[in-house]
Short mmCIF file of C-alpha atoms in Angstrom, two decimals:
data_model
loop_
_atom_site.label_atom_id
_atom_site.label_comp_id
_atom_site.label_asym_id
_atom_site.label_seq_id
_atom_site.Cartn_x
_atom_site.Cartn_y
_atom_site.Cartn_z
CA MET A 3 -129.22 8.15 -75.99
CA THR A 4 -130.02 6.67 -72.32
CA GLN A 5 -130.15 3.20 -72.59
CA ILE A 6 -129.88 2.52 -69.27
CA VAL A 7 -130.87 4.50 -65.56
CA LEU A 8 -129.45 2.93 -62.67
CA VAL A 9 -131.39 4.27 -59.13
CA GLU A 10 -128.21 3.44 -56.09
CA ASP A 11 -128.00 5.45 -53.28
CA ASN A 12 -124.84 4.34 -52.59
CA GLU A 13 -122.10 6.33 -53.49
CA MET A 14 -119.48 2.81 -54.07
CA ASN A 15 -122.17 0.52 -55.90
CA ARG A 16 -123.03 3.26 -57.79
CA ASP A 17 -119.81 4.31 -59.73
CA MET A 18 -119.02 0.82 -59.53
CA LEU A 19 -122.30 -0.55 -61.76
CA THR A 20 -122.32 2.21 -63.21
CA ARG A 21 -117.90 1.53 -65.05
CA ARG A 22 -119.35 -1.63 -65.66
CA LEU A 23 -121.78 -1.32 -67.28
CA ILE A 24 -120.06 1.56 -69.64
CA ARG A 25 -117.51 -1.08 -70.15
CA ARG A 26 -119.96 -3.35 -72.12
CA GLY A 27 -120.96 -0.60 -74.29
CA TYR A 28 -124.26 0.68 -72.67
CA THR A 29 -124.75 4.33 -72.27
CA VAL A 30 -125.60 5.30 -68.07
CA VAL A 31 -128.09 8.14 -66.19
CA CYS A 32 -127.74 7.78 -62.51
CA ALA A 33 -130.71 8.52 -60.21
CA HIS A 34 -129.59 8.99 -56.39
CA ASP A 35 -133.04 8.19 -54.00
CA GLY A 36 -136.15 7.40 -55.30
CA LEU A 37 -138.28 10.46 -56.52
CA GLU A 38 -135.17 11.42 -58.13
CA ALA A 39 -135.92 8.70 -60.04
CA LEU A 40 -139.17 9.61 -61.29
CA THR A 41 -138.03 12.07 -63.20
CA VAL A 42 -134.52 10.78 -64.53
CA VAL A 43 -136.66 8.23 -66.37
CA ALA A 44 -139.90 9.96 -67.40
CA ARG A 45 -136.77 12.67 -68.91
CA GLU A 46 -134.84 9.93 -70.14
CA GLN A 47 -136.88 7.81 -71.16
CA PRO A 48 -134.88 5.08 -71.01
CA GLU A 49 -134.78 1.06 -71.96
CA VAL A 50 -134.69 -0.48 -68.94
CA VAL A 51 -134.39 0.73 -65.33
CA LEU A 52 -131.82 -0.58 -62.54
CA MET A 53 -133.26 0.07 -59.06
CA ASP A 54 -132.38 -0.49 -55.87
CA MET A 55 -134.61 -1.12 -52.96
CA GLY A 56 -133.79 0.69 -49.91
CA LEU A 57 -133.67 3.86 -51.10
CA PRO A 58 -133.71 6.83 -49.16
CA VAL A 59 -137.07 9.47 -50.13
CA LEU A 60 -138.50 7.26 -51.73
CA ASP A 61 -138.04 3.40 -51.88
CA GLY A 62 -137.74 1.75 -54.82
CA TRP A 63 -141.27 -0.45 -54.36
CA GLU A 64 -143.17 2.76 -54.35
CA ALA A 65 -140.51 4.10 -57.09
CA THR A 66 -141.87 1.58 -59.64
CA ARG A 67 -145.48 1.48 -58.66
CA ARG A 68 -145.27 5.14 -59.63
CA LEU A 69 -143.31 4.84 -62.35
CA LYS A 70 -145.59 2.21 -64.01
CA ALA A 71 -148.71 3.50 -63.11
CA ASP A 72 -147.24 6.83 -65.17
CA PRO A 73 -148.80 5.86 -68.70
CA ALA A 74 -145.37 7.91 -69.87
CA THR A 75 -143.38 5.53 -68.13
CA ALA A 76 -145.28 1.94 -67.78
CA GLN A 77 -143.73 0.62 -70.35
CA ILE A 78 -140.14 0.80 -69.22
CA PRO A 79 -138.88 -2.54 -67.77
CA ILE A 80 -137.49 -2.22 -64.27
CA ILE A 81 -135.08 -5.06 -63.06
CA ALA A 82 -134.79 -5.02 -59.31
CA LEU A 83 -131.80 -4.99 -57.95
CA THR A 84 -131.27 -5.49 -54.37
CA ALA A 85 -130.08 -7.54 -51.18
CA HIS A 86 -132.65 -8.35 -49.34
CA ALA A 87 -132.62 -12.46 -51.41
CA LEU A 88 -135.47 -13.99 -49.87
CA SER A 89 -138.04 -15.66 -52.12
CA THR A 90 -140.83 -12.99 -50.59
CA ASP A 91 -138.51 -9.78 -51.04
CA ARG A 92 -138.37 -11.41 -54.86
CA ASP A 93 -141.89 -11.08 -54.55
CA ALA A 94 -142.90 -8.05 -53.01
CA ALA A 95 -140.28 -6.30 -55.92
CA LEU A 96 -142.51 -8.02 -58.61
CA ALA A 97 -145.80 -7.40 -56.97
CA ALA A 98 -144.83 -3.75 -56.47
CA GLY A 99 -144.76 -4.08 -60.73
CA CYS A 100 -140.52 -4.90 -60.67
CA ASN A 101 -139.98 -7.27 -64.30
CA ASP A 102 -137.42 -8.78 -63.12
CA TYR A 103 -134.95 -8.97 -60.43
CA GLU A 104 -131.55 -9.84 -59.32
CA THR A 105 -129.53 -9.40 -55.40
CA LYS A 106 -126.50 -8.55 -54.59
CA PRO A 107 -124.26 -9.36 -54.43
CA ILE A 108 -124.06 -8.20 -58.64
CA ASP A 109 -123.18 -11.39 -61.05
CA MET A 110 -122.82 -9.09 -64.11
CA GLU A 111 -123.59 -11.95 -66.67
CA ARG A 112 -126.36 -12.62 -65.24
CA LEU A 113 -127.57 -9.14 -65.07
CA VAL A 114 -126.59 -8.43 -68.57
CA GLU A 115 -128.87 -11.64 -70.29
CA ARG A 116 -131.53 -10.42 -67.73
CA ILE A 117 -130.69 -6.59 -69.17
CA GLU A 118 -131.02 -8.15 -72.70
CA ALA A 119 -133.54 -9.78 -72.36
CA LEU A 120 -135.68 -6.96 -71.14
CA ARG A 121 -134.50 -4.29 -74.04
CA THR A 122 -136.33 -2.66 -75.98
CA PRO A 123 -134.12 -0.78 -78.71
CA ARG A 124 -135.10 2.20 -79.82
CA ALA A 125 -134.65 3.56 -83.55
CA MET B 27 -184.95 -43.80 1.68
CA HIS B 28 -184.06 -43.71 -1.36
CA LYS B 29 -186.93 -42.88 -3.97
CA LEU B 30 -187.11 -45.65 -6.27
CA LEU B 31 -186.51 -48.32 -2.74
CA GLU B 32 -189.29 -46.43 -1.75
CA ARG B 33 -192.44 -46.51 -4.20
CA GLN B 34 -191.09 -50.19 -4.67
CA LEU B 35 -191.75 -51.22 -2.02
CA ARG B 36 -195.57 -49.90 -0.73
CA ARG B 37 -196.07 -50.84 -3.80
CA THR B 38 -194.66 -54.82 -3.09
CA VAL B 39 -195.01 -55.28 0.40
CA GLY B 40 -197.20 -52.24 1.78
CA ALA B 41 -197.12 -49.25 2.45
CA ASP B 42 -197.94 -49.71 6.47
CA GLU B 43 -194.52 -50.40 7.96
CA ALA B 44 -195.26 -52.05 10.76
CA ALA B 45 -196.71 -54.75 8.37
CA TRP B 46 -193.36 -55.42 6.48
CA PRO B 47 -191.92 -59.19 7.08
CA PRO B 48 -189.35 -59.11 10.02
CA GLY B 49 -185.62 -58.11 9.33
CA LEU B 50 -186.71 -55.85 5.81
CA ARG B 51 -186.80 -52.16 8.11
CA ALA B 52 -182.67 -53.79 8.76
CA LEU B 53 -182.43 -54.59 4.58
CA VAL B 54 -183.97 -51.48 3.54
CA ASP B 55 -181.48 -49.73 5.65
CA LEU B 56 -178.65 -51.19 4.33
CA VAL B 57 -179.34 -50.69 1.22
CA ASP B 58 -179.35 -46.83 1.72
CA GLN B 59 -176.49 -46.87 3.39
CA ALA B 60 -174.83 -48.32 -0.09
CA TYR B 61 -176.86 -45.59 -1.85
CA ALA B 62 -175.19 -42.84 0.20
CA SER B 63 -171.65 -44.40 0.00
CA HIS B 64 -172.16 -44.97 -3.48
CA GLU B 65 -173.23 -41.09 -3.41
CA ASP B 66 -170.39 -40.15 -1.73
CA ASP B 67 -168.19 -41.86 -3.73
CA ARG B 68 -169.40 -40.82 -7.25
CA ALA B 69 -168.82 -36.76 -5.05
CA LEU B 70 -165.44 -37.73 -4.91
CA ILE B 71 -165.24 -38.45 -8.50
CA GLU B 72 -166.34 -36.33 -9.34
CA ARG B 73 -164.77 -33.78 -7.95
CA SER B 74 -161.55 -35.66 -9.09
CA LEU B 75 -162.25 -35.01 -12.50
CA GLU B 76 -162.67 -31.28 -13.15
CA LEU B 77 -159.57 -30.70 -10.94
CA SER B 78 -157.07 -33.27 -13.09
CA SER B 79 -159.46 -31.26 -16.01
CA LEU B 80 -158.48 -28.07 -14.53
CA GLU B 81 -155.20 -28.85 -14.54
CA LEU B 82 -155.80 -30.37 -17.82
CA SER B 83 -156.16 -27.28 -19.53
CA ALA B 84 -153.63 -24.97 -16.80
CA LYS B 85 -151.30 -27.47 -18.71
CA ASN B 86 -153.00 -26.25 -22.25
CA ASP B 87 -152.31 -22.93 -21.31
CA ALA B 88 -148.85 -23.66 -20.94
CA LEU B 89 -148.37 -25.22 -23.57
CA ALA B 90 -149.79 -23.30 -25.57
CA ARG B 91 -147.53 -20.01 -23.93
CA ALA B 92 -144.22 -22.51 -24.63
CA ARG B 93 -145.47 -22.91 -28.12
CA ASP B 94 -146.17 -18.78 -28.64
CA GLU B 95 -142.70 -18.12 -27.26
CA ALA B 96 -141.35 -21.09 -29.47
CA GLU B 97 -142.63 -19.44 -32.95
CA SER B 98 -141.80 -16.29 -31.64
CA ALA B 99 -138.67 -17.00 -30.97
CA ASN B 100 -138.53 -18.26 -34.29
CA ARG B 101 -140.13 -15.92 -36.51
CA SER B 102 -137.36 -13.37 -35.08
CA LYS B 103 -134.19 -16.02 -35.80
CA SER B 104 -135.45 -16.29 -38.66
CA SER B 105 -135.93 -12.61 -39.56
CA PHE B 106 -132.21 -12.12 -37.50
CA LEU B 107 -130.90 -14.27 -40.56
CA ALA B 108 -132.48 -12.36 -43.14
CA ASN B 109 -131.34 -9.11 -41.83
CA MET B 110 -127.54 -10.66 -41.74
CA SER B 111 -128.08 -12.07 -45.26
CA HIS B 112 -128.48 -8.81 -46.27
CA GLU B 113 -126.02 -7.46 -44.70
CA MET B 114 -123.24 -9.62 -45.77
CA ARG B 115 -124.82 -9.35 -48.82
CA THR B 116 -124.71 -5.57 -49.00
CA PRO B 117 -120.63 -5.68 -48.44
CA LEU B 118 -119.85 -8.23 -50.38
CA ASN B 119 -121.18 -6.74 -53.30
CA ALA B 120 -119.05 -4.28 -53.59
CA ILE B 121 -115.52 -6.42 -52.54
CA ILE B 122 -116.74 -8.85 -55.45
CA GLY B 123 -117.70 -5.69 -57.96
CA TYR B 124 -114.33 -3.76 -57.83
CA SER B 125 -112.74 -6.74 -58.03
CA GLU B 126 -114.41 -8.05 -60.76
CA LEU B 127 -113.72 -4.32 -62.39
CA LEU B 128 -110.19 -3.99 -61.43
CA ILE B 129 -109.46 -7.48 -63.28
CA GLU B 130 -111.71 -6.21 -65.80
CA GLU B 131 -109.68 -2.74 -66.06
CA ALA B 132 -106.09 -4.93 -64.99
CA ASP B 133 -104.75 -4.10 -68.75
CA GLN B 134 -105.30 0.07 -68.66
CA LEU B 135 -104.83 0.59 -65.82
CA GLN B 136 -101.56 2.05 -64.35
CA PRO B 137 -100.61 0.62 -60.87
CA GLU B 138 -101.69 3.75 -58.56
CA GLU B 139 -104.91 3.86 -60.04
CA PHE B 140 -105.24 0.45 -58.24
CA ALA B 141 -105.29 2.13 -54.51
CA PRO B 142 -108.87 4.06 -54.21
CA GLU B 143 -110.28 0.21 -55.40
CA LEU B 144 -108.81 -2.24 -52.84
CA GLU B 145 -109.21 0.63 -50.62
CA LYS B 146 -112.93 0.11 -51.08
CA ILE B 147 -112.63 -3.69 -50.98
CA ARG B 148 -110.41 -3.14 -47.83
CA THR B 149 -113.06 -0.38 -46.35
CA ALA B 150 -115.47 -3.54 -47.26
CA GLY B 151 -113.74 -6.75 -45.66
CA ARG B 152 -113.41 -4.76 -42.37
CA HIS B 153 -116.91 -3.83 -42.19
CA LEU B 154 -117.90 -7.75 -42.87
CA LEU B 155 -114.82 -8.37 -40.03
CA ASN B 156 -116.92 -6.67 -37.64
CA LEU B 157 -120.24 -7.13 -38.88
CA ILE B 158 -119.25 -11.10 -37.99
CA ASN B 159 -117.43 -9.88 -34.70
CA ASP B 160 -120.56 -8.41 -33.62
CA VAL B 161 -123.21 -11.45 -33.91
CA LEU B 162 -120.49 -14.18 -32.70
CA ASP B 163 -120.25 -11.24 -29.91
CA LEU B 164 -124.73 -11.62 -29.21
CA SER B 165 -125.13 -15.56 -29.87
CA LYS B 166 -122.02 -15.45 -27.41
CA ILE B 167 -124.45 -13.71 -24.88
CA GLU B 168 -127.75 -15.49 -26.22
CA ALA B 169 -125.58 -19.23 -25.36
CA GLY B 170 -125.24 -17.89 -21.90
CA ARG B 171 -120.65 -18.06 -22.67
CA MET B 172 -120.15 -14.79 -22.27
CA ASP B 173 -117.97 -13.82 -19.11
CA VAL B 174 -117.38 -10.16 -17.60
CA THR B 175 -114.97 -9.29 -15.39
CA ILE B 176 -115.82 -7.45 -13.09
CA GLU B 177 -113.01 -4.61 -11.42
CA THR B 178 -112.78 -1.56 -9.97
CA VAL B 179 -112.48 0.70 -13.30
CA ASP B 180 -110.62 4.63 -13.83
CA VAL B 181 -113.17 6.31 -15.80
CA ARG B 182 -111.45 9.22 -16.91
CA ARG B 183 -108.26 7.06 -18.29
CA CYS B 184 -111.67 4.81 -19.80
CA VAL B 185 -112.47 7.58 -21.68
CA ASP B 186 -109.36 8.90 -21.79
CA ALA B 187 -108.36 6.09 -24.91
CA VAL B 188 -111.82 6.40 -26.23
CA VAL B 189 -111.21 9.69 -27.67
CA THR B 190 -107.63 9.24 -28.13
CA LEU B 191 -109.40 6.74 -30.76
CA LEU B 192 -112.18 8.52 -32.19
CA ALA B 193 -109.84 11.61 -32.09
CA GLY B 194 -109.58 11.61 -36.08
CA ALA B 195 -112.50 10.19 -36.90
CA ALA B 196 -114.05 13.26 -34.97
CA SER B 197 -112.34 15.70 -36.81
CA GLN B 198 -112.71 14.45 -39.91
CA ARG B 199 -115.78 15.02 -39.55
CA ARG B 200 -115.01 18.57 -38.49
CA ASN B 201 -116.56 17.71 -35.42
CA GLU B 202 -115.23 18.80 -31.45
CA LEU B 203 -114.92 16.04 -29.44
CA VAL B 204 -114.83 17.03 -25.00
CA PHE B 205 -114.08 15.15 -22.40
CA GLN B 206 -115.81 16.93 -19.00
CA CYS B 207 -115.08 14.88 -15.35
CA ASP B 208 -115.56 17.45 -12.03
CA LEU B 209 -113.60 14.72 -9.70
CA ASN B 210 -110.17 13.84 -9.91
CA VAL B 211 -111.08 10.15 -9.44
CA LEU B 212 -114.00 8.24 -10.77
CA THR B 213 -114.15 4.64 -10.68
CA VAL B 214 -116.77 2.26 -11.55
CA GLN B 215 -117.17 -1.44 -11.18
CA ALA B 216 -117.43 -2.31 -14.82
CA ASP B 217 -116.09 -4.92 -17.11
CA ALA B 218 -113.78 -2.66 -18.65
CA GLY B 219 -112.82 -3.90 -22.41
CA LYS B 220 -116.46 -4.13 -22.75
CA LEU B 221 -117.16 -1.24 -21.03
CA ARG B 222 -115.42 0.68 -23.57
CA GLN B 223 -116.28 -1.59 -26.07
CA ALA B 224 -119.33 0.43 -25.14
CA LEU B 225 -118.00 3.46 -25.42
CA VAL B 226 -116.36 3.28 -28.26
CA ASN B 227 -119.84 2.33 -30.12
CA LEU B 228 -121.55 5.30 -28.50
CA VAL B 229 -119.10 8.06 -29.16
CA GLY B 230 -118.71 5.86 -32.68
CA ASN B 231 -121.87 6.66 -33.03
CA ALA B 232 -122.43 10.67 -32.43
CA VAL B 233 -119.32 11.53 -34.31
CA LYS B 234 -121.28 8.88 -37.94
CA PHE B 235 -124.67 11.52 -37.56
CA THR B 236 -123.33 14.87 -36.36
CA GLN B 237 -121.73 17.07 -38.69
CA GLU B 238 -119.79 20.20 -37.69
CA GLY B 239 -121.04 19.57 -34.15
CA ARG B 240 -119.89 19.18 -30.74
CA ILE B 241 -120.09 16.02 -29.28
CA THR B 242 -119.33 16.02 -25.39
CA ILE B 243 -118.48 12.77 -22.24
CA ALA B 244 -119.60 13.94 -19.25
CA ALA B 245 -118.93 11.51 -16.63
CA ARG B 246 -121.15 12.30 -12.54
CA ARG B 247 -121.64 10.81 -9.94
CA ALA B 248 -125.17 9.61 -9.13
CA ARG B 249 -127.73 7.97 -7.39
CA VAL B 250 -129.08 5.02 -8.10
CA ALA B 251 -132.32 6.80 -7.85
CA ASP B 252 -131.50 9.11 -10.24
CA GLY B 253 -130.56 6.54 -12.92
CA ALA B 254 -133.98 4.44 -11.92
CA SER B 255 -136.26 7.77 -13.20
CA ALA B 256 -134.02 7.52 -16.07
CA GLY B 257 -135.02 4.84 -17.11
CA VAL B 258 -132.69 2.15 -15.60
CA ALA B 259 -135.63 -0.81 -15.09
CA ARG B 260 -133.17 -2.98 -13.02
CA TRP B 261 -132.65 -0.56 -10.81
CA ALA B 262 -136.04 0.23 -9.95
CA GLU B 263 -136.35 -2.10 -6.83
CA ARG B 264 -132.23 -1.17 -5.05
CA ASP B 265 -131.35 0.96 -2.57
CA PRO B 266 -131.89 4.31 -4.56
CA ASP B 267 -128.88 6.31 -2.57
CA ALA B 268 -126.17 4.05 -3.75
CA PRO B 269 -124.07 5.95 -5.27
CA CYS B 270 -123.76 5.09 -8.85
CA VAL B 271 -121.75 6.96 -12.38
CA ALA B 272 -123.42 8.19 -14.93
CA ILE B 273 -121.67 8.90 -18.16
CA ASP B 274 -123.59 10.48 -20.70
CA VAL B 275 -122.46 11.34 -24.64
CA ARG B 276 -124.18 13.57 -26.47
CA ASP B 277 -124.69 15.18 -29.19
CA ASN B 278 -125.92 17.80 -31.34
CA GLY B 279 -126.93 15.63 -34.27
CA ILE B 280 -129.29 14.76 -36.72
CA GLY B 281 -131.37 13.02 -33.37
CA ILE B 282 -133.71 10.22 -33.32
CA PRO B 283 -137.69 9.94 -33.37
CA ALA B 284 -139.76 9.63 -30.69
CA GLU B 285 -141.01 6.21 -32.32
CA VAL B 286 -137.82 4.97 -33.92
CA GLN B 287 -135.90 5.06 -30.23
CA PRO B 288 -138.39 2.17 -28.19
CA ARG B 289 -137.06 -0.33 -31.06
CA LEU B 290 -133.48 0.98 -31.47
CA PHE B 291 -131.69 -0.93 -28.82
CA ALA B 292 -132.80 -4.62 -30.73
CA PRO B 293 -130.53 -5.17 -33.62
CA PHE B 294 -130.68 -4.53 -37.01
CA SER B 295 -132.69 -1.17 -36.29
CA GLN B 296 -131.04 0.94 -37.52
CA ALA B 297 -133.43 3.99 -37.41
CA ASP B 298 -133.81 3.85 -40.89
CA SER B 299 -133.41 1.66 -43.52
CA SER B 300 -130.48 3.75 -45.88
CA THR B 301 -128.53 4.82 -42.88
CA SER B 302 -127.07 1.64 -42.29
CA ARG B 303 -125.56 2.66 -45.68
CA ARG B 304 -124.86 6.37 -45.39
CA PHE B 305 -123.43 6.18 -41.90
CA GLY B 306 -122.07 2.54 -41.55
CA GLY B 307 -122.20 0.22 -38.90
CA THR B 308 -123.13 -3.00 -38.70
CA GLY B 309 -126.42 -2.43 -36.83
CA LEU B 310 -126.12 -4.39 -33.82
CA GLY B 311 -123.76 -2.30 -31.56
CA LEU B 312 -126.20 -0.08 -29.48
CA SER B 313 -127.66 -3.93 -28.94
CA LEU B 314 -124.17 -5.23 -27.71
CA SER B 315 -123.34 -2.27 -25.82
CA ARG B 316 -127.16 -2.35 -24.00
CA ARG B 317 -126.34 -6.33 -23.26
CA PHE B 318 -123.01 -5.93 -21.89
CA LEU B 319 -123.93 -2.94 -19.65
CA HIS B 320 -126.60 -5.37 -18.15
CA MET B 321 -124.33 -8.23 -17.51
CA MET B 322 -122.37 -5.28 -15.36
CA ASP B 323 -125.48 -5.02 -14.06
CA GLY B 324 -125.54 -1.19 -15.51
CA ASP B 325 -127.55 -0.01 -18.19
CA ILE B 326 -127.81 2.77 -21.18
CA THR B 327 -130.39 5.41 -21.61
CA LEU B 328 -131.87 7.51 -24.09
CA VAL B 329 -132.62 11.31 -23.91
CA SER B 330 -133.52 12.68 -28.09
CA ALA B 331 -135.14 14.25 -29.93
CA ALA B 332 -135.30 14.64 -34.44
CA GLY B 333 -132.55 17.64 -35.42
CA GLN B 334 -132.07 18.26 -30.96
CA GLY B 335 -129.57 15.45 -31.16
CA SER B 336 -129.10 12.59 -28.45
CA THR B 337 -127.77 12.12 -25.35
CA PHE B 338 -126.89 8.44 -23.92
CA THR B 339 -125.90 8.37 -21.29
CA ILE B 340 -124.53 5.16 -19.65
CA TRP B 341 -125.03 3.67 -16.06
CA LEU B 342 -123.09 1.72 -13.74
CA HIS B 343 -122.70 1.59 -9.60
CA GLU B 344 -119.73 3.00 -8.33
CA SER B 345 -117.27 1.46 -7.22
CA ASP B 346 -116.81 1.33 -3.38
CA THR B 347 -113.44 2.19 -3.67
CA THR B 348 -113.68 6.26 -4.05
CA TRP B 349 -116.15 6.39 -1.26
CA VAL B 350 -113.54 7.01 1.14
CA GLY B 351 -114.10 11.17 0.83
CA GLY B 352 -113.04 11.12 -3.02
CA ALA B 353 -109.66 11.48 -2.33
CA VAL B 354 -108.44 7.07 -2.82
CA SER B 355 -104.68 6.44 -4.14
CA PRO B 356 -104.43 5.98 -8.63
CA VAL B 357 -103.09 2.86 -7.94
CA ALA B 358 -106.71 1.26 -6.79
CA ALA B 359 -107.91 1.47 -9.89
CA ALA B 360 -106.78 -1.11 -12.08
CA VAL B 361 -107.94 -0.25 -15.76
CA VAL B 362 -106.74 -3.01 -18.34
CA PRO B 363 -105.48 -1.02 -21.53
CA PRO B 364 -107.54 -0.83 -24.52
CA ARG B 365 -107.33 -3.65 -26.58
CA SER B 366 -106.35 -3.16 -29.91
CA GLU B 367 -109.29 -3.65 -32.49
CA ASP B 368 -112.12 -0.98 -33.06
CA ARG B 369 -115.50 -2.65 -33.24
CA ALA B 370 -117.56 0.25 -33.42
#
């Protein structure tokens, strides 16, 4: 079963992060934009969502709001991944409903800690 | 006579002026004069107070304006810095991420399997270098330390060099890249290096935002009045009949929606925030290109609509040498060789 849904529109970032997560033993499914994220997260019911914020079609903030408003996905923790690094950007991500926030360039060890702190393994 | 003085005189010495002691009339006149001159002084002082209060409020207004300007400059510096931070973090994410990935996977990878990831790291590194170069150029312009050397530049040779440089990128996206110019000799007053940089940027953008399409660079002779009516604000007061040159860079790509056109030439204002990721670019190219053209007393204008392609036009003063019957020895046209680095 899927542990992580990674929502990322940049092919390089998606490829790189997916490979590094898989190496650490996670199962990963990707979505390419905010709208696709809604369907994929609802279908996969992952333990945690990694959400880029500057996404096409539907941006990460709006996708997060919709996931958190839907009872079927509201309890799934979301970690924002973004190159916007100001404290106001962090506040905006948390205000949209993200449970945590990690800036790019990604510090892999810290990201794994955040994932482990939030994920709720299902039997 | 002053009212209060008159009342007191009537009460103490009597209403009949003829019965007043000798000399009292003269004294009363003196007192009256003193009152009158005091009154004049008071009016003067009041007027001067009024003036200085006007002056003060004018100064206050000027100060408030200066404060507003400083605050707005400060805000735009802050947002520029926030954008810079974002734009630098994006390629750094690829550089650091792929390096760490290669280190993690090093023991399982064959030597040839390193190449694709190294290529990504190199691309991101180059992008970062372009970004830094653009930011340095922009800060040089803002500090007034960017020099331009205006000379006679041969448009054909300049455009040819740009077409040669970008032909590969154009054919990769299956775009046709065409240069049209009906005139044998067409020269402009420009800084050759900066004109070339602006052209590389415009043609590079056209290539990026067009797929399986056609990009046409068309140079033509025009009048200053044409430029002014196309939107070259700095030419509004100039001699409308003076000769100028328009270089159109036309594509039939995705076009630019009307609502984003006004801020298109501001730094980091790519029409869509996800645009830079999909199409690359530092977000400073158009801003820099227009600043360069302003330094040559020219401009860049834009005609576009979403889905209908874009035409960016470079406007420059024509060089006098071509005005002699249009047949001037090419020797008169000094062309600086193309610069080696590419800063699209």
